[in-house]
Amino acid sequence: MTTIYDVARVAEVSASTVSRVLNGHSSVDPDLAARVRQAMLDLDYRPNAVARSLRRQRTSLWAVIISDIGNPFFTSLVRGIEDVAQEAGFSVVLCNGDEDPDKETRYVTAALAERMAGVIISPSGRPALINRLTEAGMPVVAIDRQPHGVAVDTVLVDNVHGAETATAHLVDGGYRRIACITGPRRISTAVQRLRGYQQALRAAGRSVPEDMVRHADFREDGGYRAMASLLGAAEPPDAVFVTNNLMTVGAMECLVDRGVTVPARCGVVGFDDIPWAHLVRPSLSTVAQPTYDLGRAAASLLTERIANPAKASSTVTLRTTLRIRESSVRSPGGPGGQPTAGRGGLPAQAR
């Protein structure tokens, strides 16, 4: 096995100079550093990552790898993480995984190489990435999504209950053909929210219309295409439950473009509240998540994990809240005989 001394001999420098180059010290003369790097290439020298990590202390940085920086859901969540991190003496580096497993892999590699103090990650579905972090001894917390096949601290919301409540609301409103637009099959939130939709229909004594389920990409365009596909069915839906905020925006845009009035011809409930949901017309019914509290809970778990690496892993599950507004409540004259919407989109008897 090639050693640091072999590199030093070929580069005609001391072993301590090779060590300084490996550790990124700027005090090394550029010409000497170039010779060292060339010698490493010629000898195919690979630094012993374990030995180097023992010599280097962890930084005071956390990597927060989220799935989509463009999604407003993550704004409050990251703020919750940052507030706890600052209180505990850590700083946060925000990484956009972009629902791309390859980008996620690069960020995980960087977090390990830079010896960050910990990682909070919203995984895109690859348990191997979290295994890689834990096997390297990196404190890690999964947030928003349940990683499969790995015991790790996790913070979630009760996705099944939130989706079941949203769908039951549409059932109670008299909607007969209720569709569901959910996310990719590999992602736990998409699977769990679809399950909640199915459970609500079965609890109401209805069959689950498989032709009314669409899997999309958790993005606006995906929601638009899924809604267009549903409207093109032989029997289009008269209501739709959409399992994240960006897809809800896309679905609503499609309904507007096709001239389908909401809620008279199609009721809509989304998952994840949107800051302006109460300002649009009709105002948008949503399942709200406690995003700031999700971030704080994840950060608290990470500080505990850093302080006590040997403790058993735990899962924190927070509750959602159904916020009923105009998009899912028909007037008495509409199909199904729904109650009149009052202030804030709530049925009069619910205020």
Short mmCIF file of N, CA and C in Angstrom, two decimals, residues 79-222:
data_model
loop_
_atom_site.label_atom_id
_atom_site.label_comp_id
_atom_site.label_asym_id
_atom_site.label_seq_id
_atom_site.Cartn_x
_atom_site.Cartn_y
_atom_site.Cartn_z
N ARG A 79 -35.87 27.68 9.09
CA ARG A 79 -35.76 28.69 10.14
C ARG A 79 -35.79 28.03 11.52
N GLY A 80 -36.66 27.03 11.68
CA GLY A 80 -36.70 26.31 12.96
C GLY A 80 -35.39 25.62 13.26
N ILE A 81 -34.80 25.01 12.23
CA ILE A 81 -33.49 24.35 12.41
C ILE A 81 -32.43 25.37 12.80
N GLU A 82 -32.39 26.48 12.07
CA GLU A 82 -31.35 27.48 12.30
C GLU A 82 -31.46 28.09 13.70
N ASP A 83 -32.67 28.36 14.16
CA ASP A 83 -32.83 28.96 15.49
C ASP A 83 -32.23 28.08 16.58
N VAL A 84 -32.50 26.76 16.50
CA VAL A 84 -31.95 25.84 17.50
C VAL A 84 -30.44 25.72 17.32
N ALA A 85 -29.97 25.66 16.07
CA ALA A 85 -28.54 25.54 15.80
C ALA A 85 -27.78 26.72 16.41
N GLN A 86 -28.29 27.93 16.20
CA GLN A 86 -27.62 29.11 16.73
C GLN A 86 -27.57 29.08 18.26
N GLU A 87 -28.68 28.66 18.86
CA GLU A 87 -28.72 28.55 20.33
C GLU A 87 -27.67 27.57 20.84
N ALA A 88 -27.39 26.53 20.05
CA ALA A 88 -26.45 25.49 20.47
C ALA A 88 -25.02 25.76 20.00
N GLY A 89 -24.79 26.90 19.31
CA GLY A 89 -23.45 27.26 18.89
C GLY A 89 -23.04 26.71 17.54
N PHE A 90 -24.01 26.31 16.71
CA PHE A 90 -23.70 25.77 15.39
C PHE A 90 -24.22 26.72 14.30
N SER A 91 -23.66 26.61 13.12
CA SER A 91 -24.14 27.33 11.94
C SER A 91 -24.66 26.31 10.92
N VAL A 92 -25.50 26.80 10.01
CA VAL A 92 -26.18 25.91 9.07
C VAL A 92 -25.73 26.19 7.64
N VAL A 93 -25.40 25.14 6.91
CA VAL A 93 -25.12 25.22 5.47
C VAL A 93 -26.30 24.56 4.76
N LEU A 94 -27.01 25.33 3.93
CA LEU A 94 -28.20 24.84 3.26
C LEU A 94 -27.84 24.23 1.91
N CYS A 95 -28.27 22.99 1.66
CA CYS A 95 -27.97 22.26 0.43
C CYS A 95 -29.28 21.86 -0.24
N ASN A 96 -29.40 22.14 -1.53
CA ASN A 96 -30.62 21.81 -2.28
C ASN A 96 -30.45 20.49 -3.01
N GLY A 97 -31.03 19.42 -2.47
CA GLY A 97 -30.96 18.11 -3.11
C GLY A 97 -31.72 18.04 -4.41
N ASP A 98 -32.76 18.89 -4.55
CA ASP A 98 -33.49 19.05 -5.81
C ASP A 98 -34.15 17.75 -6.28
N GLU A 99 -34.52 16.87 -5.32
CA GLU A 99 -35.12 15.57 -5.66
C GLU A 99 -34.22 14.75 -6.59
N ASP A 100 -32.92 15.03 -6.54
CA ASP A 100 -31.95 14.38 -7.43
C ASP A 100 -31.00 13.54 -6.57
N PRO A 101 -31.09 12.21 -6.62
CA PRO A 101 -30.22 11.37 -5.80
C PRO A 101 -28.73 11.62 -6.03
N ASP A 102 -28.35 12.00 -7.25
CA ASP A 102 -26.93 12.25 -7.52
C ASP A 102 -26.45 13.52 -6.81
N LYS A 103 -27.29 14.57 -6.81
CA LYS A 103 -26.92 15.79 -6.10
C LYS A 103 -26.84 15.51 -4.60
N GLU A 104 -27.80 14.75 -4.10
CA GLU A 104 -27.80 14.37 -2.69
C GLU A 104 -26.51 13.65 -2.33
N THR A 105 -26.09 12.74 -3.20
CA THR A 105 -24.86 11.98 -2.96
C THR A 105 -23.66 12.91 -2.86
N ARG A 106 -23.60 13.91 -3.75
CA ARG A 106 -22.47 14.85 -3.72
C ARG A 106 -22.46 15.66 -2.43
N TYR A 107 -23.64 16.06 -1.95
CA TYR A 107 -23.69 16.83 -0.70
C TYR A 107 -23.29 15.96 0.50
N VAL A 108 -23.71 14.71 0.49
CA VAL A 108 -23.31 13.80 1.57
C VAL A 108 -21.79 13.61 1.55
N THR A 109 -21.22 13.44 0.36
CA THR A 109 -19.78 13.30 0.24
C THR A 109 -19.06 14.53 0.79
N ALA A 110 -19.59 15.72 0.46
CA ALA A 110 -18.98 16.96 0.94
C ALA A 110 -19.09 17.08 2.46
N ALA A 111 -20.25 16.70 3.01
CA ALA A 111 -20.43 16.78 4.47
C ALA A 111 -19.43 15.88 5.19
N LEU A 112 -19.18 14.71 4.64
CA LEU A 112 -18.21 13.80 5.25
C LEU A 112 -16.78 14.32 5.08
N ALA A 113 -16.47 14.82 3.89
CA ALA A 113 -15.12 15.31 3.63
C ALA A 113 -14.79 16.52 4.49
N GLU A 114 -15.77 17.36 4.72
CA GLU A 114 -15.55 18.58 5.51
C GLU A 114 -15.73 18.35 7.01
N ARG A 115 -16.01 17.12 7.38
CA ARG A 115 -16.16 16.78 8.80
C ARG A 115 -17.18 17.67 9.50
N MET A 116 -18.33 17.84 8.88
CA MET A 116 -19.37 18.65 9.49
C MET A 116 -19.85 18.00 10.78
N ALA A 117 -20.40 18.83 11.65
CA ALA A 117 -20.80 18.34 12.98
C ALA A 117 -22.03 17.45 12.91
N GLY A 118 -22.84 17.60 11.88
CA GLY A 118 -24.04 16.79 11.76
C GLY A 118 -24.78 17.10 10.47
N VAL A 119 -25.75 16.25 10.14
CA VAL A 119 -26.53 16.40 8.91
C VAL A 119 -28.01 16.22 9.22
N ILE A 120 -28.84 17.14 8.70
CA ILE A 120 -30.29 16.96 8.69
C ILE A 120 -30.67 16.82 7.22
N ILE A 121 -31.38 15.76 6.89
CA ILE A 121 -31.64 15.45 5.48
C ILE A 121 -33.08 15.06 5.25
N SER A 122 -33.66 15.59 4.15
CA SER A 122 -34.95 15.15 3.66
C SER A 122 -34.67 14.22 2.49
N PRO A 123 -34.60 12.91 2.72
CA PRO A 123 -34.05 11.99 1.72
C PRO A 123 -34.97 11.78 0.53
N SER A 124 -34.35 11.58 -0.64
CA SER A 124 -35.12 11.36 -1.86
C SER A 124 -35.50 9.90 -2.05
N GLY A 125 -35.05 9.04 -1.14
CA GLY A 125 -35.46 7.64 -1.23
C GLY A 125 -34.34 6.63 -1.19
N ARG A 126 -33.08 7.05 -1.12
CA ARG A 126 -31.95 6.12 -1.10
C ARG A 126 -31.47 5.89 0.33
N PRO A 127 -31.82 4.75 0.95
CA PRO A 127 -31.34 4.50 2.31
C PRO A 127 -29.83 4.37 2.38
N ALA A 128 -29.19 4.03 1.28
CA ALA A 128 -27.73 3.86 1.28
C ALA A 128 -27.01 5.14 1.66
N LEU A 129 -27.60 6.28 1.33
CA LEU A 129 -26.96 7.56 1.66
C LEU A 129 -26.92 7.77 3.17
N ILE A 130 -28.05 7.48 3.84
CA ILE A 130 -28.08 7.65 5.29
C ILE A 130 -27.20 6.60 5.95
N ASN A 131 -27.18 5.39 5.41
CA ASN A 131 -26.26 4.36 5.92
C ASN A 131 -24.82 4.82 5.83
N ARG A 132 -24.50 5.48 4.74
CA ARG A 132 -23.13 5.97 4.56
C ARG A 132 -22.76 6.98 5.64
N LEU A 133 -23.71 7.85 5.98
CA LEU A 133 -23.46 8.84 7.03
C LEU A 133 -23.29 8.18 8.39
N THR A 134 -24.21 7.28 8.73
CA THR A 134 -24.16 6.67 10.06
C THR A 134 -22.94 5.76 10.21
N GLU A 135 -22.59 5.06 9.15
CA GLU A 135 -21.42 4.18 9.22
C GLU A 135 -20.12 4.96 9.39
N ALA A 136 -20.12 6.22 8.94
CA ALA A 136 -18.95 7.08 9.12
C ALA A 136 -18.96 7.77 10.48
N GLY A 137 -19.99 7.49 11.28
CA GLY A 137 -20.09 8.11 12.60
C GLY A 137 -20.64 9.52 12.58
N MET A 138 -21.25 9.93 11.46
CA MET A 138 -21.81 11.27 11.34
C MET A 138 -23.17 11.34 12.03
N PRO A 139 -23.39 12.25 12.98
CA PRO A 139 -24.72 12.43 13.55
C PRO A 139 -25.69 12.88 12.46
N VAL A 140 -26.84 12.22 12.35
CA VAL A 140 -27.76 12.52 11.26
C VAL A 140 -29.21 12.41 11.75
N VAL A 141 -30.06 13.28 11.21
CA VAL A 141 -31.50 13.24 11.49
C VAL A 141 -32.22 13.34 10.15
N ALA A 142 -33.17 12.43 9.92
CA ALA A 142 -34.01 12.50 8.73
C ALA A 142 -35.24 13.34 9.06
N ILE A 143 -35.64 14.18 8.13
CA ILE A 143 -36.79 15.06 8.37
C ILE A 143 -37.77 14.98 7.20
N ASP A 144 -39.06 15.01 7.52
CA ASP A 144 -40.15 15.05 6.54
C ASP A 144 -40.43 13.71 5.88
N ARG A 145 -39.40 12.90 5.66
CA ARG A 145 -39.58 11.62 4.99
C ARG A 145 -38.97 10.48 5.80
N GLN A 146 -39.64 9.35 5.78
CA GLN A 146 -39.22 8.18 6.55
C GLN A 146 -38.21 7.36 5.75
N PRO A 147 -36.96 7.28 6.21
CA PRO A 147 -35.99 6.44 5.49
C PRO A 147 -36.27 4.96 5.73
N HIS A 148 -36.09 4.16 4.71
CA HIS A 148 -36.40 2.73 4.82
C HIS A 148 -35.16 1.93 5.20
N GLY A 149 -35.35 0.98 6.10
CA GLY A 149 -34.30 0.01 6.39
C GLY A 149 -33.11 0.54 7.15
N VAL A 150 -33.26 1.67 7.85
CA VAL A 150 -32.15 2.21 8.62
C VAL A 150 -32.70 2.85 9.89
N ALA A 151 -32.05 2.56 11.01
CA ALA A 151 -32.46 3.12 12.31
C ALA A 151 -31.77 4.47 12.50
N VAL A 152 -32.52 5.54 12.41
CA VAL A 152 -31.96 6.88 12.50
C VAL A 152 -33.01 7.80 13.12
N ASP A 153 -32.56 8.83 13.83
CA ASP A 153 -33.49 9.82 14.37
C ASP A 153 -34.29 10.44 13.22
N THR A 154 -35.61 10.56 13.43
CA THR A 154 -36.49 11.01 12.35
C THR A 154 -37.58 11.93 12.90
N VAL A 155 -37.92 12.96 12.14
CA VAL A 155 -39.02 13.85 12.49
C VAL A 155 -40.00 13.89 11.32
N LEU A 156 -41.25 13.57 11.61
CA LEU A 156 -42.28 13.46 10.58
C LEU A 156 -43.54 14.18 11.03
N VAL A 157 -44.51 14.27 10.11
CA VAL A 157 -45.88 14.56 10.50
C VAL A 157 -46.71 13.31 10.25
N ASP A 158 -47.89 13.27 10.83
CA ASP A 158 -48.78 12.13 10.63
C ASP A 158 -49.45 12.28 9.26
N ASN A 159 -48.74 11.84 8.23
CA ASN A 159 -49.21 12.01 6.86
C ASN A 159 -50.50 11.26 6.58
N VAL A 160 -50.60 10.05 7.10
CA VAL A 160 -51.80 9.25 6.85
C VAL A 160 -53.02 9.94 7.44
N HIS A 161 -52.92 10.39 8.69
CA HIS A 161 -54.05 11.05 9.35
C HIS A 161 -54.43 12.35 8.62
N GLY A 162 -53.42 13.14 8.22
CA GLY A 162 -53.72 14.39 7.53
C GLY A 162 -54.44 14.16 6.22
N ALA A 163 -53.99 13.17 5.45
CA ALA A 163 -54.62 12.87 4.17
C ALA A 163 -56.02 12.28 4.37
N GLU A 164 -56.17 11.46 5.40
CA GLU A 164 -57.48 10.87 5.70
C GLU A 164 -58.48 11.95 6.08
N THR A 165 -58.04 12.91 6.88
CA THR A 165 -58.92 14.00 7.28
C THR A 165 -59.35 14.85 6.10
N ALA A 166 -58.40 15.14 5.20
CA ALA A 166 -58.71 15.95 4.02
C ALA A 166 -59.71 15.24 3.12
N THR A 167 -59.50 13.96 2.89
CA THR A 167 -60.39 13.20 2.00
C THR A 167 -61.76 13.03 2.64
N ALA A 168 -61.81 12.77 3.94
CA ALA A 168 -63.09 12.64 4.64
C ALA A 168 -63.88 13.94 4.56
N HIS A 169 -63.20 15.07 4.60
CA HIS A 169 -63.87 16.37 4.45
C HIS A 169 -64.55 16.46 3.10
N LEU A 170 -63.88 15.99 2.04
CA LEU A 170 -64.50 16.01 0.72
C LEU A 170 -65.68 15.04 0.63
N VAL A 171 -65.51 13.87 1.26
CA VAL A 171 -66.62 12.90 1.30
C VAL A 171 -67.82 13.53 2.01
N ASP A 172 -67.59 14.13 3.16
CA ASP A 172 -68.67 14.74 3.93
C ASP A 172 -69.31 15.90 3.19
N GLY A 173 -68.55 16.52 2.28
CA GLY A 173 -69.09 17.63 1.50
C GLY A 173 -69.95 17.17 0.34
N GLY A 174 -70.13 15.88 0.17
CA GLY A 174 -71.01 15.37 -0.88
C GLY A 174 -70.34 15.11 -2.20
N TYR A 175 -69.04 15.23 -2.28
CA TYR A 175 -68.33 14.93 -3.53
C TYR A 175 -68.35 13.42 -3.75
N ARG A 176 -68.56 13.01 -4.99
CA ARG A 176 -68.76 11.59 -5.28
C ARG A 176 -67.55 10.94 -5.93
N ARG A 177 -66.87 11.67 -6.78
CA ARG A 177 -65.75 11.08 -7.53
C ARG A 177 -64.48 11.86 -7.17
N ILE A 178 -63.82 11.41 -6.12
CA ILE A 178 -62.70 12.15 -5.54
C ILE A 178 -61.38 11.56 -6.04
N ALA A 179 -60.57 12.39 -6.66
CA ALA A 179 -59.28 11.96 -7.19
C ALA A 179 -58.16 12.29 -6.20
N CYS A 180 -56.99 11.71 -6.45
CA CYS A 180 -55.81 11.98 -5.64
C CYS A 180 -54.60 12.14 -6.55
N ILE A 181 -53.90 13.26 -6.38
CA ILE A 181 -52.62 13.47 -7.07
C ILE A 181 -51.54 13.35 -6.00
N THR A 182 -50.73 12.32 -6.11
CA THR A 182 -49.68 12.10 -5.11
C THR A 182 -48.30 12.12 -5.77
N GLY A 183 -47.26 11.94 -4.97
CA GLY A 183 -45.89 12.06 -5.47
C GLY A 183 -45.30 10.75 -5.93
N PRO A 184 -43.98 10.72 -6.12
CA PRO A 184 -43.30 9.51 -6.61
C PRO A 184 -43.48 8.33 -5.66
N ARG A 185 -43.57 7.15 -6.22
CA ARG A 185 -43.81 5.93 -5.43
C ARG A 185 -42.68 5.61 -4.46
N ARG A 186 -41.48 6.11 -4.72
CA ARG A 186 -40.33 5.79 -3.87
C ARG A 186 -40.27 6.64 -2.60
N ILE A 187 -41.11 7.69 -2.53
CA ILE A 187 -41.01 8.66 -1.43
C ILE A 187 -42.11 8.39 -0.40
N SER A 188 -41.72 8.27 0.86
CA SER A 188 -42.64 7.84 1.92
C SER A 188 -43.84 8.76 2.06
N THR A 189 -43.65 10.08 1.93
CA THR A 189 -44.78 11.00 2.10
C THR A 189 -45.85 10.75 1.05
N ALA A 190 -45.42 10.47 -0.17
CA ALA A 190 -46.38 10.20 -1.24
C ALA A 190 -47.18 8.93 -0.95
N VAL A 191 -46.49 7.90 -0.49
CA VAL A 191 -47.13 6.62 -0.17
C VAL A 191 -48.10 6.77 0.99
N GLN A 192 -47.66 7.47 2.05
CA GLN A 192 -48.50 7.61 3.24
C GLN A 192 -49.73 8.47 2.98
N ARG A 193 -49.60 9.53 2.21
CA ARG A 193 -50.75 10.40 1.93
C ARG A 193 -51.74 9.70 1.00
N LEU A 194 -51.24 8.90 0.08
CA LEU A 194 -52.14 8.09 -0.74
C LEU A 194 -52.89 7.09 0.14
N ARG A 195 -52.20 6.50 1.11
CA ARG A 195 -52.84 5.54 2.01
C ARG A 195 -53.96 6.21 2.81
N GLY A 196 -53.72 7.43 3.28
CA GLY A 196 -54.76 8.14 4.02
C GLY A 196 -55.99 8.41 3.17
N TYR A 197 -55.77 8.79 1.93
CA TYR A 197 -56.87 8.98 0.96
C TYR A 197 -57.67 7.70 0.80
N GLN A 198 -56.96 6.60 0.62
CA GLN A 198 -57.64 5.31 0.43
C GLN A 198 -58.43 4.90 1.68
N GLN A 199 -57.84 5.12 2.84
CA GLN A 199 -58.50 4.74 4.09
C GLN A 199 -59.77 5.54 4.30
N ALA A 200 -59.77 6.81 3.96
CA ALA A 200 -60.96 7.65 4.13
C ALA A 200 -62.09 7.16 3.24
N LEU A 201 -61.77 6.80 2.01
CA LEU A 201 -62.82 6.31 1.10
C LEU A 201 -63.39 4.98 1.60
N ARG A 202 -62.51 4.09 2.05
CA ARG A 202 -63.00 2.80 2.56
C ARG A 202 -63.84 2.98 3.81
N ALA A 203 -63.42 3.91 4.67
CA ALA A 203 -64.19 4.17 5.90
C ALA A 203 -65.57 4.69 5.60
N ALA A 204 -65.72 5.34 4.45
CA ALA A 204 -67.03 5.86 4.03
C ALA A 204 -67.83 4.84 3.24
N GLY A 205 -67.29 3.61 3.15
CA GLY A 205 -67.99 2.56 2.42
C GLY A 205 -67.85 2.67 0.92
N ARG A 206 -66.84 3.40 0.45
CA ARG A 206 -66.64 3.56 -0.98
C ARG A 206 -65.46 2.71 -1.46
N SER A 207 -65.50 2.37 -2.71
CA SER A 207 -64.34 1.70 -3.31
C SER A 207 -63.31 2.76 -3.68
N VAL A 208 -62.05 2.34 -3.80
CA VAL A 208 -60.99 3.26 -4.18
C VAL A 208 -60.87 3.26 -5.70
N PRO A 209 -61.17 4.37 -6.36
CA PRO A 209 -61.13 4.41 -7.83
C PRO A 209 -59.68 4.55 -8.32
N GLU A 210 -59.06 3.44 -8.67
CA GLU A 210 -57.66 3.46 -9.08
C GLU A 210 -57.43 4.36 -10.30
N ASP A 211 -58.47 4.52 -11.14
CA ASP A 211 -58.32 5.38 -12.31
C ASP A 211 -58.32 6.86 -11.93
N MET A 212 -58.58 7.16 -10.66
CA MET A 212 -58.57 8.54 -10.19
C MET A 212 -57.30 8.88 -9.40
N VAL A 213 -56.29 8.01 -9.45
CA VAL A 213 -55.02 8.26 -8.75
C VAL A 213 -53.94 8.56 -9.78
N ARG A 214 -53.20 9.64 -9.53
CA ARG A 214 -52.09 9.99 -10.40
C ARG A 214 -50.82 10.21 -9.55
N HIS A 215 -49.70 9.66 -10.02
CA HIS A 215 -48.40 9.90 -9.38
C HIS A 215 -47.67 10.95 -10.20
N ALA A 216 -47.20 12.00 -9.52
CA ALA A 216 -46.46 13.07 -10.18
C ALA A 216 -45.14 13.29 -9.45
N ASP A 217 -44.56 14.48 -9.60
CA ASP A 217 -43.17 14.69 -9.15
C ASP A 217 -43.03 15.69 -8.02
N PHE A 218 -44.13 16.05 -7.35
CA PHE A 218 -44.11 17.05 -6.28
C PHE A 218 -43.76 18.44 -6.79
N ARG A 219 -43.86 18.66 -8.09
CA ARG A 219 -43.58 19.97 -8.67
C ARG A 219 -44.86 20.54 -9.31
N GLU A 220 -44.82 21.85 -9.61
CA GLU A 220 -45.97 22.53 -10.18
C GLU A 220 -46.39 21.92 -11.51
N ASP A 221 -45.41 21.71 -12.40
CA ASP A 221 -45.72 21.15 -13.72
C ASP A 221 -46.32 19.76 -13.59
N GLY A 222 -45.81 18.99 -12.63
CA GLY A 222 -46.35 17.65 -12.42
C GLY A 222 -47.79 17.68 -11.99
#
